[in-house]
């Protein structure tokens, strides 16, 4: 079974870099693993087709700010829950669900199992490469 892990975010916008940080940690752990590929990405839309094509399963790690859970809480959900993510919708690109539908319509093999770990964050607006300590703790728990 081939698995891809995609860490999403922008590491220059404080906690928004949580997914990227997780991906960087996982890249060192799985660098020589023949069945696991880890990618850090700042893009969604059509790029998801390239990132997911040919894998049996996928894990996506990203930041989320719902305000309904404490900072550092890790939401676990199925991929459809990401349809309304800021990076999943763009005026210049397609959303996540459309990318999956488009790929399947073109018979590009997409994973049937896509799990999302979304880390509840405090700040995604301040220009900083530092994560809130509770977010960093959540990244470490995701990596485990």
Coordinates of C-alpha atoms in Angstrom, one line a residue:
X1 CA 0.0 0.0 0.0
X2 CA 1.3 3.4 -1.0
X3 CA 0.6 6.3 1.4
X4 CA 1.2 10.0 1.0
X5 CA 1.2 12.5 3.8
X6 CA 0.7 16.1 2.9
X7 CA 1.4 18.9 5.3
X8 CA -0.4 22.1 4.2
X9 CA 0.2 25.7 5.3
X10 CA 2.3 28.8 5.1
X11 CA 5.2 28.7 7.5
X12 CA 5.5 32.5 7.4
X13 CA 2.1 33.1 9.0
X14 CA 2.6 31.9 12.5
X15 CA 0.4 28.9 13.3
X16 CA -0.6 28.4 9.7
X17 CA 2.7 26.6 9.3
X18 CA 1.6 23.7 11.6
X19 CA 1.0 21.3 8.7
X20 CA 4.3 22.2 7.0
X21 CA 6.1 21.8 10.4
X22 CA 4.6 18.3 10.8
X23 CA 5.6 17.4 7.2
X24 CA 9.2 18.4 7.8
X25 CA 9.4 16.2 10.9
X26 CA 7.7 13.3 9.1
X27 CA 10.1 13.7 6.1
X28 CA 13.0 12.8 8.3
X29 CA 11.2 9.8 9.8
X30 CA 10.0 8.4 6.5
X31 CA 12.8 9.5 4.2
X32 CA 13.8 6.0 3.3
X33 CA 10.4 4.3 3.5
X34 CA 9.4 2.7 0.2
X35 CA 5.7 3.0 0.8
X36 CA 5.3 6.4 2.5
X37 CA 5.8 9.7 0.7
X38 CA 5.7 13.0 2.7
X39 CA 5.2 16.4 1.0
X40 CA 5.0 19.9 2.4
X41 CA 2.7 22.1 0.3
X42 CA 1.5 25.7 0.3
X43 CA -0.9 25.0 -2.6
X44 CA -4.3 23.4 -3.0
X45 CA -6.6 23.3 -6.1
X46 CA -5.2 21.5 -9.1
X47 CA -2.0 20.8 -7.2
X48 CA -3.9 18.2 -5.2
X49 CA -4.3 16.1 -8.2
X50 CA -0.5 15.8 -8.6
X51 CA 0.0 15.3 -4.8
X52 CA -2.6 12.5 -4.5
X53 CA -2.4 10.7 -7.8
X54 CA -1.4 7.1 -7.6
X55 CA -1.6 6.7 -3.8
X56 CA -3.9 4.2 -2.0
X57 CA -4.3 6.4 1.0
X58 CA -3.6 9.9 2.0
X59 CA -3.2 11.9 5.2
X60 CA -3.5 15.7 5.2
X61 CA -2.3 17.8 8.1
X62 CA -3.4 21.5 8.2
X63 CA -4.2 24.3 10.5
X64 CA -7.8 25.2 11.3
X65 CA -9.3 28.1 13.3
X66 CA -12.9 27.3 14.3
X67 CA -12.8 29.1 17.7
X68 CA -14.9 26.2 19.0
X69 CA -12.1 24.0 20.3
X70 CA -9.0 25.0 22.4
X71 CA -5.8 25.8 20.7
X72 CA -3.9 22.6 20.1
X73 CA -7.0 20.4 19.6
X74 CA -6.5 18.0 16.8
X75 CA -9.6 17.4 14.6
X76 CA -9.7 14.2 12.7
X77 CA -12.1 14.1 9.8
X78 CA -12.7 12.7 6.3
X79 CA -11.5 14.8 3.3
X80 CA -14.9 16.2 2.4
X81 CA -14.7 18.4 5.6
X82 CA -11.9 20.4 3.9
X83 CA -14.1 21.6 1.1
X84 CA -14.5 25.0 2.9
X85 CA -10.8 25.5 3.9
X86 CA -9.2 28.7 2.8
X87 CA -6.5 26.9 0.9
X88 CA -9.0 24.6 -0.6
X89 CA -11.1 27.4 -2.2
X90 CA -9.6 30.0 -4.5
X91 CA -10.9 32.5 -7.0
X92 CA -8.0 31.5 -9.2
X93 CA -8.1 27.7 -8.8
X94 CA -10.6 24.9 -8.1
X95 CA -11.6 23.6 -4.6
X96 CA -10.6 20.3 -3.1
X97 CA -13.8 18.4 -3.9
X98 CA -13.7 19.6 -7.5
X99 CA -10.1 18.6 -7.9
X100 CA -11.0 15.1 -6.7
X101 CA -14.0 14.9 -9.0
X102 CA -12.0 16.2 -11.9
X103 CA -9.2 13.6 -11.4
X104 CA -11.7 10.8 -11.1
X105 CA -13.5 11.9 -14.2
X106 CA -10.2 11.7 -16.1
X107 CA -9.6 8.3 -14.5
X108 CA -6.5 9.6 -12.6
X109 CA -6.2 7.2 -9.7
X110 CA -7.0 8.9 -6.4
X111 CA -6.9 7.5 -2.9
X112 CA -10.2 6.2 -1.6
X113 CA -9.1 6.8 1.9
X114 CA -8.2 10.5 2.7
X115 CA -7.9 11.4 6.4
X116 CA -7.4 14.9 7.6
X117 CA -5.8 16.0 10.8
X118 CA -6.6 19.7 11.4
X119 CA -4.8 21.4 14.2
X120 CA -6.8 24.1 16.0
X121 CA -4.5 27.2 16.0
X122 CA -4.4 30.6 17.7
X123 CA -2.9 33.0 15.0
X124 CA -2.8 32.6 11.2
X125 CA -2.3 36.3 10.5
X126 CA 0.9 37.5 12.2
X127 CA 4.0 37.2 10.1
X128 CA 6.2 34.9 12.1
X129 CA 7.9 31.5 11.7
X130 CA 7.1 30.6 15.3
X131 CA 4.2 28.3 16.3
X132 CA 2.2 28.8 19.5
X133 CA 3.5 26.3 22.1
X134 CA 0.2 24.5 22.2
X135 CA 0.2 24.2 18.4
X136 CA 3.8 22.9 18.5
X137 CA 2.7 20.3 21.0
X138 CA -0.2 19.3 18.7
X139 CA 2.3 19.0 15.8
X140 CA 4.4 16.6 17.9
X141 CA 1.3 14.5 18.7
X142 CA 0.4 14.4 15.0
X143 CA 3.8 13.2 14.1
X144 CA 3.6 10.4 16.7

